PDB file of C-alpha atoms and ligand atoms in Angstrom:
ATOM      1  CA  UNK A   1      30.550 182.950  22.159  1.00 67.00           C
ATOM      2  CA  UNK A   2      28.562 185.431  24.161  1.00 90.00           C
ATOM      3  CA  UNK A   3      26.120 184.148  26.792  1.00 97.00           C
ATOM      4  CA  UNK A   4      23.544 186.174  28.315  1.00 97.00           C
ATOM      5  CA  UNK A   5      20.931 185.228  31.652  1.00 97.00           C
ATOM      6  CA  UNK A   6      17.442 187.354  31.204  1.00 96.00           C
ATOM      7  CA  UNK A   7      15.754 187.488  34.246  1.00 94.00           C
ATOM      8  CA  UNK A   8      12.953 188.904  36.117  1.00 92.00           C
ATOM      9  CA  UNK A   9       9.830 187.467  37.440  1.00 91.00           C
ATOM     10  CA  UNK A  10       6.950 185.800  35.845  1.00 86.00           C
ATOM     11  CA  UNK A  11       5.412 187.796  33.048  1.00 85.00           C
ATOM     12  CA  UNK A  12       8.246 190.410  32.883  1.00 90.00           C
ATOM     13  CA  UNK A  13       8.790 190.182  29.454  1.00 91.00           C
ATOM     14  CA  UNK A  14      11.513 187.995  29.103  1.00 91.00           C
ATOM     15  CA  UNK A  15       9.904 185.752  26.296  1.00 90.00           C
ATOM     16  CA  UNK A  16       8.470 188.006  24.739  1.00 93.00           C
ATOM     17  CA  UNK A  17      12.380 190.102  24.988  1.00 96.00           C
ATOM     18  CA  UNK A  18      14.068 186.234  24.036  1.00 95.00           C
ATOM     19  CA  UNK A  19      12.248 186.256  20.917  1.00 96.00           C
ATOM     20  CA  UNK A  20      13.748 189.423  19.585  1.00 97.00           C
ATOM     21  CA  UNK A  21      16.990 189.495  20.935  1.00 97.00           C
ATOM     22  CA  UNK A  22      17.367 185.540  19.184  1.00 96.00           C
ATOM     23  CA  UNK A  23      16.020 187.158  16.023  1.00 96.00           C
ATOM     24  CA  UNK A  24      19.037 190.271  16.003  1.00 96.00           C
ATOM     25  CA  UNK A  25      21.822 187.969  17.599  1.00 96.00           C
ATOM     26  CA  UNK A  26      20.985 184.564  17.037  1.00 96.00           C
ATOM     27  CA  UNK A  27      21.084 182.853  20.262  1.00 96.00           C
ATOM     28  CA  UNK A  28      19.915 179.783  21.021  1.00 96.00           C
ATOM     29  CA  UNK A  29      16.815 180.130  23.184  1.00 95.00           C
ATOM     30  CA  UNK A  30      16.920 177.904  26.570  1.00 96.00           C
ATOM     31  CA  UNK A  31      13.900 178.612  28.360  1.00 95.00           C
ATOM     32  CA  UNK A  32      13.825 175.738  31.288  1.00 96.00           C
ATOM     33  CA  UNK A  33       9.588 176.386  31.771  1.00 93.00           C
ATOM     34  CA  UNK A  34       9.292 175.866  27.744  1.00 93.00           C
ATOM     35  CA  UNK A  35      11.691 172.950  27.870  1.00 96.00           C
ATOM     36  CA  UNK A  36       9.488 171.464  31.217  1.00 97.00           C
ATOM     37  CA  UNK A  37       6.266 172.461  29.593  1.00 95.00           C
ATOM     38  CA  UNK A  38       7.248 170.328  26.743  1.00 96.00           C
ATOM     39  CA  UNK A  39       8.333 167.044  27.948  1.00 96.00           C
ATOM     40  CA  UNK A  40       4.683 167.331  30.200  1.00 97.00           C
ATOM     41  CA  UNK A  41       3.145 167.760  27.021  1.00 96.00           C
ATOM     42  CA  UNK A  42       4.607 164.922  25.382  1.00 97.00           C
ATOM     43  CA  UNK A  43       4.254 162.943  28.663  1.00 97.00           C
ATOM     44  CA  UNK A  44       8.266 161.824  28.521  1.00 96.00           C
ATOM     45  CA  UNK A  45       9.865 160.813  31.431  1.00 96.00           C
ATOM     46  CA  UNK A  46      11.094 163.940  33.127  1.00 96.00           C
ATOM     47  CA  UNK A  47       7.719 165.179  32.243  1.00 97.00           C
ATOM     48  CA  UNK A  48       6.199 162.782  34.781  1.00 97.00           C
ATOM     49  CA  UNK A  49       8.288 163.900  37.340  1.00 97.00           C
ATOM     50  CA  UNK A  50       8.285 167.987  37.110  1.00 97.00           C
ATOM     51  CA  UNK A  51       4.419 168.119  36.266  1.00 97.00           C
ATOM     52  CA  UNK A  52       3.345 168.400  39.686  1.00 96.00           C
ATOM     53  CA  UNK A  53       5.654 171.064  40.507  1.00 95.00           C
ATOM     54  CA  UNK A  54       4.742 173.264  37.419  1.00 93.00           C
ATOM     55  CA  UNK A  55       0.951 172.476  38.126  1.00 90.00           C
ATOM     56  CA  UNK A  56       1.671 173.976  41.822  1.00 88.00           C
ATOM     57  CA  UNK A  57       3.553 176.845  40.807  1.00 86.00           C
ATOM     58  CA  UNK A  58       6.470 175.605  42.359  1.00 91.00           C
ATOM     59  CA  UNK A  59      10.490 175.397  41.512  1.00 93.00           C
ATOM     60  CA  UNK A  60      11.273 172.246  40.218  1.00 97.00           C
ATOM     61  CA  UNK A  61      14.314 170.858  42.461  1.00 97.00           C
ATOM     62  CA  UNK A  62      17.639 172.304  41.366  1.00 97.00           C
ATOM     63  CA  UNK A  63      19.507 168.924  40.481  1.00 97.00           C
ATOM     64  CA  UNK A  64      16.724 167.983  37.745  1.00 97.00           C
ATOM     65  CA  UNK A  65      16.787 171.310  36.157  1.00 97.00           C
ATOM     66  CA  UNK A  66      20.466 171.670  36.416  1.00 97.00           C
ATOM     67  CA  UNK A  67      20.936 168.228  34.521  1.00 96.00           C
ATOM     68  CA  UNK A  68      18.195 169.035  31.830  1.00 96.00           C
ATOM     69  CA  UNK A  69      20.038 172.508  31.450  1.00 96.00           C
ATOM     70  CA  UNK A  70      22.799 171.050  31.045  1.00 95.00           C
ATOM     71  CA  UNK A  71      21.638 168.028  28.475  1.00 94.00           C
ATOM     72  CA  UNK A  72      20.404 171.067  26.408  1.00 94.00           C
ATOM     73  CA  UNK A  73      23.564 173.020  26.164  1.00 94.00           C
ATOM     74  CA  UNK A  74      25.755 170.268  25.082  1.00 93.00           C
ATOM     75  CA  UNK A  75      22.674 169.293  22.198  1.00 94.00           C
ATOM     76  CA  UNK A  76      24.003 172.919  20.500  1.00 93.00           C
ATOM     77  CA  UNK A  77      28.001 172.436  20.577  1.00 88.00           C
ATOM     78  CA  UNK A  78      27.697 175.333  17.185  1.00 90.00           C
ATOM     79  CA  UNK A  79      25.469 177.664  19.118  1.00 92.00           C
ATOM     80  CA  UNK A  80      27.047 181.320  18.612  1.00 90.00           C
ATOM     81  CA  UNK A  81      25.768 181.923  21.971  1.00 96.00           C
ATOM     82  CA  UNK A  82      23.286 181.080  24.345  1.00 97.00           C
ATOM     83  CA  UNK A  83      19.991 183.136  25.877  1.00 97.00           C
ATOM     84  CA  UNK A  84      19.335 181.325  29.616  1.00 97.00           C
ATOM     85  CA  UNK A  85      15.771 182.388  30.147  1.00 95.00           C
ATOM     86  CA  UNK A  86      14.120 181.302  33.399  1.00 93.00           C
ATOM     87  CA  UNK A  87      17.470 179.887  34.491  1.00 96.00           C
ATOM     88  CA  UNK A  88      18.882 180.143  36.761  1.00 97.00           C
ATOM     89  CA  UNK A  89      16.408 181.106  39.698  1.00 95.00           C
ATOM     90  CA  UNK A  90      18.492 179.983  43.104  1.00 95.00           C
ATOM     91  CA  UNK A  91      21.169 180.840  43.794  1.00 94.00           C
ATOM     92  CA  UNK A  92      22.798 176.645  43.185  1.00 96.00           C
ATOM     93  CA  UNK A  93      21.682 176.766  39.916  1.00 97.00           C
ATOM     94  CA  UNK A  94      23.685 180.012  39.621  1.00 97.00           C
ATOM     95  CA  UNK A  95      26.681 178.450  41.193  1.00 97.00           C
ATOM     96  CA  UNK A  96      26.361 175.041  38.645  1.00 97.00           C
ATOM     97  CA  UNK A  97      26.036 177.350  35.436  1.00 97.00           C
ATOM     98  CA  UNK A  98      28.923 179.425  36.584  1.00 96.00           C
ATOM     99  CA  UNK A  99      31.143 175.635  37.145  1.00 96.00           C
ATOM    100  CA  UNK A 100      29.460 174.252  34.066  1.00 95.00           C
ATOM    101  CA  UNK A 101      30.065 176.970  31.594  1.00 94.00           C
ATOM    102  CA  UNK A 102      33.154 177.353  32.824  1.00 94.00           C
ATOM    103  CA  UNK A 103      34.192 173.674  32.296  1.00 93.00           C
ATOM    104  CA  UNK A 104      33.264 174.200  28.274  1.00 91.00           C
ATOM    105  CA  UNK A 105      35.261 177.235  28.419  1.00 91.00           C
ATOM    106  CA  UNK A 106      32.811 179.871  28.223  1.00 93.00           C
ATOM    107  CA  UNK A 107      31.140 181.965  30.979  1.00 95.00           C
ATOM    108  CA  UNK A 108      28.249 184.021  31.306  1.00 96.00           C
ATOM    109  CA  UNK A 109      29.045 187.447  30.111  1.00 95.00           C
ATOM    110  CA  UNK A 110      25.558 189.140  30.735  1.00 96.00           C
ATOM    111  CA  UNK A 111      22.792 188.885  33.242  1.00 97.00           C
ATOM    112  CA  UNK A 112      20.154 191.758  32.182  1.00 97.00           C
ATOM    113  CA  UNK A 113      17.464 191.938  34.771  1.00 96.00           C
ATOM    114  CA  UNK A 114      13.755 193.170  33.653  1.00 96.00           C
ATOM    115  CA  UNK A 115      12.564 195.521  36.398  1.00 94.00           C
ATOM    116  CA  UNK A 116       8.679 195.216  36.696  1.00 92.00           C
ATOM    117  CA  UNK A 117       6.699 195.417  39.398  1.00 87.00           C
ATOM    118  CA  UNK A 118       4.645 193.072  41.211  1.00 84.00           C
ATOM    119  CA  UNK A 119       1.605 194.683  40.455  1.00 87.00           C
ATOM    120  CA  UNK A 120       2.390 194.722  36.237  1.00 88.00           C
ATOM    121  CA  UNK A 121       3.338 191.410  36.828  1.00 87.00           C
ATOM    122  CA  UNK A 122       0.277 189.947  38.171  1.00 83.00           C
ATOM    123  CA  UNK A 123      -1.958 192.223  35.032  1.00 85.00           C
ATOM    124  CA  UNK A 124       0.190 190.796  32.408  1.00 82.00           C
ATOM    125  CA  UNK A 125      -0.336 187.424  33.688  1.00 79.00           C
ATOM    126  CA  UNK A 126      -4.080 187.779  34.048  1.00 79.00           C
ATOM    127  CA  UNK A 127      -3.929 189.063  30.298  1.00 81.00           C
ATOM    128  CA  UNK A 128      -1.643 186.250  28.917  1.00 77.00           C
ATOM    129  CA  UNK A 129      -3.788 183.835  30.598  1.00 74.00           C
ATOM    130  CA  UNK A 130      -6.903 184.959  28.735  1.00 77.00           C
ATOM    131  CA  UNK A 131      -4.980 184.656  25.434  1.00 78.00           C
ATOM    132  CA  UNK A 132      -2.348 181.487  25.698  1.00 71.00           C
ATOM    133  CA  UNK A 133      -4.224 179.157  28.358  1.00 69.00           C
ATOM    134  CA  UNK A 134      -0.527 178.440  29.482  1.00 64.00           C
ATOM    135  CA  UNK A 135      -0.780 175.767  31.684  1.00 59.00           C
ATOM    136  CA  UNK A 136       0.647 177.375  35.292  1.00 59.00           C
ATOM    137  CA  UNK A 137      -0.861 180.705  34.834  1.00 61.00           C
ATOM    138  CA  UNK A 138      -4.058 180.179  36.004  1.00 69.00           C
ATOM    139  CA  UNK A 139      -4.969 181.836  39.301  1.00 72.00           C
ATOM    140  CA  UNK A 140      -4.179 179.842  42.076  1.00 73.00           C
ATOM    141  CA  UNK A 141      -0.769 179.449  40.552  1.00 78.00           C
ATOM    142  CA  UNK A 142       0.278 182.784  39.945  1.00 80.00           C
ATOM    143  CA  UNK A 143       0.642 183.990  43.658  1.00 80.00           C
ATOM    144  CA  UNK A 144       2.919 181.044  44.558  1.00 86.00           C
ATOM    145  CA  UNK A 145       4.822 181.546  41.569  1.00 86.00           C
ATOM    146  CA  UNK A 146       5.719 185.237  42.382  1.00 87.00           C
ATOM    147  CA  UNK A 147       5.887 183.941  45.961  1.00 85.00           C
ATOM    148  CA  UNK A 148       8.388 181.712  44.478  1.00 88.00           C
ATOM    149  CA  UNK A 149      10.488 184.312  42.510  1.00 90.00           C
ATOM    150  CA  UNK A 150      10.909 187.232  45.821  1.00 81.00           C
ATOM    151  CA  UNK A 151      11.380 183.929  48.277  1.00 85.00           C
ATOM    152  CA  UNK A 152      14.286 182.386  46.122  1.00 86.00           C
ATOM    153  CA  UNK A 153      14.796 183.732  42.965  1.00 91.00           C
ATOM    154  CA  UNK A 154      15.945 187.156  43.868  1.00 91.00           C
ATOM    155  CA  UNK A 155      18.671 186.441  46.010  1.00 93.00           C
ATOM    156  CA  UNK A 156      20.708 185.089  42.178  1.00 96.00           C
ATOM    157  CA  UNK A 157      20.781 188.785  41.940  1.00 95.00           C
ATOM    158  CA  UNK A 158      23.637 189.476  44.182  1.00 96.00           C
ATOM    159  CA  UNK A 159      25.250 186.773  42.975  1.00 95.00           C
ATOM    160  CA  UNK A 160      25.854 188.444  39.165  1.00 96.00           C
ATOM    161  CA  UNK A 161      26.078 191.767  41.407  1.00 95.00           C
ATOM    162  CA  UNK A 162      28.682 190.347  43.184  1.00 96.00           C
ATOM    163  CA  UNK A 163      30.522 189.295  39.646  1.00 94.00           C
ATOM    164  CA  UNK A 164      29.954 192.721  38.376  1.00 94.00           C
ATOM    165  CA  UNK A 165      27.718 191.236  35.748  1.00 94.00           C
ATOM    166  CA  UNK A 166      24.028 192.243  36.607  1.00 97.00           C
ATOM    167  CA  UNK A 167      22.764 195.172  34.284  1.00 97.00           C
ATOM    168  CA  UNK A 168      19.075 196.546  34.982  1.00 97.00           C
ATOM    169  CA  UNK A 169      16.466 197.376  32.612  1.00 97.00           C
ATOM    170  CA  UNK A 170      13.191 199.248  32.949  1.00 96.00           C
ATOM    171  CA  UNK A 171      10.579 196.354  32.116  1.00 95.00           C
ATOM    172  CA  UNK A 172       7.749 198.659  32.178  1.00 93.00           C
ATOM    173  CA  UNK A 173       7.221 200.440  29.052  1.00 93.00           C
ATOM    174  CA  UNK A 174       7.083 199.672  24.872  1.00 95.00           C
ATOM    175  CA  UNK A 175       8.525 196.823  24.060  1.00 96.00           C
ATOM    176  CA  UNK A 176      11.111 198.322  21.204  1.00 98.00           C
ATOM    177  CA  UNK A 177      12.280 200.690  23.656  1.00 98.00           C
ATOM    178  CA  UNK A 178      13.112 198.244  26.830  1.00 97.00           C
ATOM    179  CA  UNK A 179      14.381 195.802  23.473  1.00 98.00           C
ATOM    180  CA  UNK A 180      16.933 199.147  22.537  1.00 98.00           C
ATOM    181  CA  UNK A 181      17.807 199.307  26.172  1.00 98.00           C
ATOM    182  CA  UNK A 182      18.926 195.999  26.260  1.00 97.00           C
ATOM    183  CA  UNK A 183      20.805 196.095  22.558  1.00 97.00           C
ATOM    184  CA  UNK A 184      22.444 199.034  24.021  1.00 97.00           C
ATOM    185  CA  UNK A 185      24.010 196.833  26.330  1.00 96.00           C
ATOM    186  CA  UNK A 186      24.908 193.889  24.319  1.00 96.00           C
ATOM    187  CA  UNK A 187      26.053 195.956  21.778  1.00 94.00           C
ATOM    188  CA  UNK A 188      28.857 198.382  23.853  1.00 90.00           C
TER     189      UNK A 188
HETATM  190  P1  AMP B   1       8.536 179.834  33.435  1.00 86.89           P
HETATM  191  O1  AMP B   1       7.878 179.568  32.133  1.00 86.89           O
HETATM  192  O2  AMP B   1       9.981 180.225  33.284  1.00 86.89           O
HETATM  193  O3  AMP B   1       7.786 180.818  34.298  1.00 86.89           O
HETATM  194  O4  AMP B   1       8.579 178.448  34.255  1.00 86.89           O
HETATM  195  C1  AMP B   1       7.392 177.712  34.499  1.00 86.89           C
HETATM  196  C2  AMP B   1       7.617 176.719  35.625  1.00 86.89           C
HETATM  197  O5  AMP B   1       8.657 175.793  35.279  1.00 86.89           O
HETATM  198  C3  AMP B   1       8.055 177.319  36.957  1.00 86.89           C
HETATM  199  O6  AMP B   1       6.941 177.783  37.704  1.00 86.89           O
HETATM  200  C4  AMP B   1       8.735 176.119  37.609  1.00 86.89           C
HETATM  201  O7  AMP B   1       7.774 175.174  38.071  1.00 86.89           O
HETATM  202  C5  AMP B   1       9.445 175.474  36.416  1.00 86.89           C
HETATM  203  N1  AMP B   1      10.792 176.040  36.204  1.00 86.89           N
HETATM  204  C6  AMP B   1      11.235 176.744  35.123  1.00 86.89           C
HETATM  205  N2  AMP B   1      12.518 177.093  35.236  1.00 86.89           N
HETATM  206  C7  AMP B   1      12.922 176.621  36.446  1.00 86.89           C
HETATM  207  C8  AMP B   1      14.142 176.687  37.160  1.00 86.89           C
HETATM  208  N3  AMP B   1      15.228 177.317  36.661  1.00 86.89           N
HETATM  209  N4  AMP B   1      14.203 176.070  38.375  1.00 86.89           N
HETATM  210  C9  AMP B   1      13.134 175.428  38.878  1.00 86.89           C
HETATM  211  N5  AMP B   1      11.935 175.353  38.266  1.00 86.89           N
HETATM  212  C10 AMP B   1      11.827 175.937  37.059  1.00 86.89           C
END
């Protein structure tokens, strides 16, 4: 089982990247701000208690996302492989992932970061906003979510650096050829 960490900031491309590389490798897809942005919508539980921090922009705390993570792995015991998208983003949650996958045995074997810009990032968001009236990209949520990801999401990178796992990727360009870029690594 191969598992592989996406990451990059809001609106990098890593959905749109999840859904292809699921489609050629067949991972299972755990993307924490779909999984969040489904339990709000069906008004469960955890939903109650993570809306306010998705309608802020903010990170949900790392013990809540860290048990729902975890509650999702352990629903796929057959997956071939998992793709963590939007997880982990401090550098705890990177620490619990490391303990947890390594108490089933398994580790993460890629972390492919999407290098975009902060500019491209907040374009793509003002397009995708027009188009999928997601419910944390309006406006006044976008700066504190990019806010968010170069306060505390960055510093995970060192911690895959660190590992010798952390590949980068152009995120700027077509899609097929950043998608080949990151085959190319999968696939050596
Ligand atoms: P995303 O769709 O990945 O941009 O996530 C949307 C929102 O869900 C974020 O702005 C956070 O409020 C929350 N979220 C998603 N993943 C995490 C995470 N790993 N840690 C904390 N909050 C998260």
């Amino acid at each position: 089982m191969k598992n592989l960490v996406l990451f990059g900031p809001p609106g990098a491309g890593k959905g749109t990247q999840s859904e292809k590389l699921i489609a050629r490798y067949g991972f299972v897809h755990i993307s924490t701000g779909d999984i969040f942005r489904y339990h709000i919508k069906n008004k469960t539980e955890l939903g109650d208690r993570v809306q306010a921090y998705l309608d802020n922009g903010l990170l949900v705390p790392d013990q809540v996302t860290i048990d729902m993570l975890q509650e999702e792995v352990a629903k796929n015991p057959e997956a071939k492989g998992f793709l963590f998208d939007g997880f982990p983003r401090t550098v705890p949650q990177a620490e619990a992932l490391d303990a947890f996958m390594e108490g089933i045995h398994s580790a993460i074997h890629y972390v492919i970061a999407l290098n975009v810009t902060e500019e491209e990032v907040r374009t793509r968001i003002e397009k995708r906003r027009e188009i999928s009236h997601r419910i944390d990209d309006e406006a006044e949520k976008v700066d504190k979510r990019i806010s968010e990801y170069f306060s505390k999401t960055v510093h995970v990178l060192p911690h895959y650096e660190a590992q010798g796992r952390l590949q980068r990727v152009q995120g700027i360009g077509e899609i097929e050829t950043i998608f080949q870029d990151i085959c190319s690594i999968l696939d050596a």
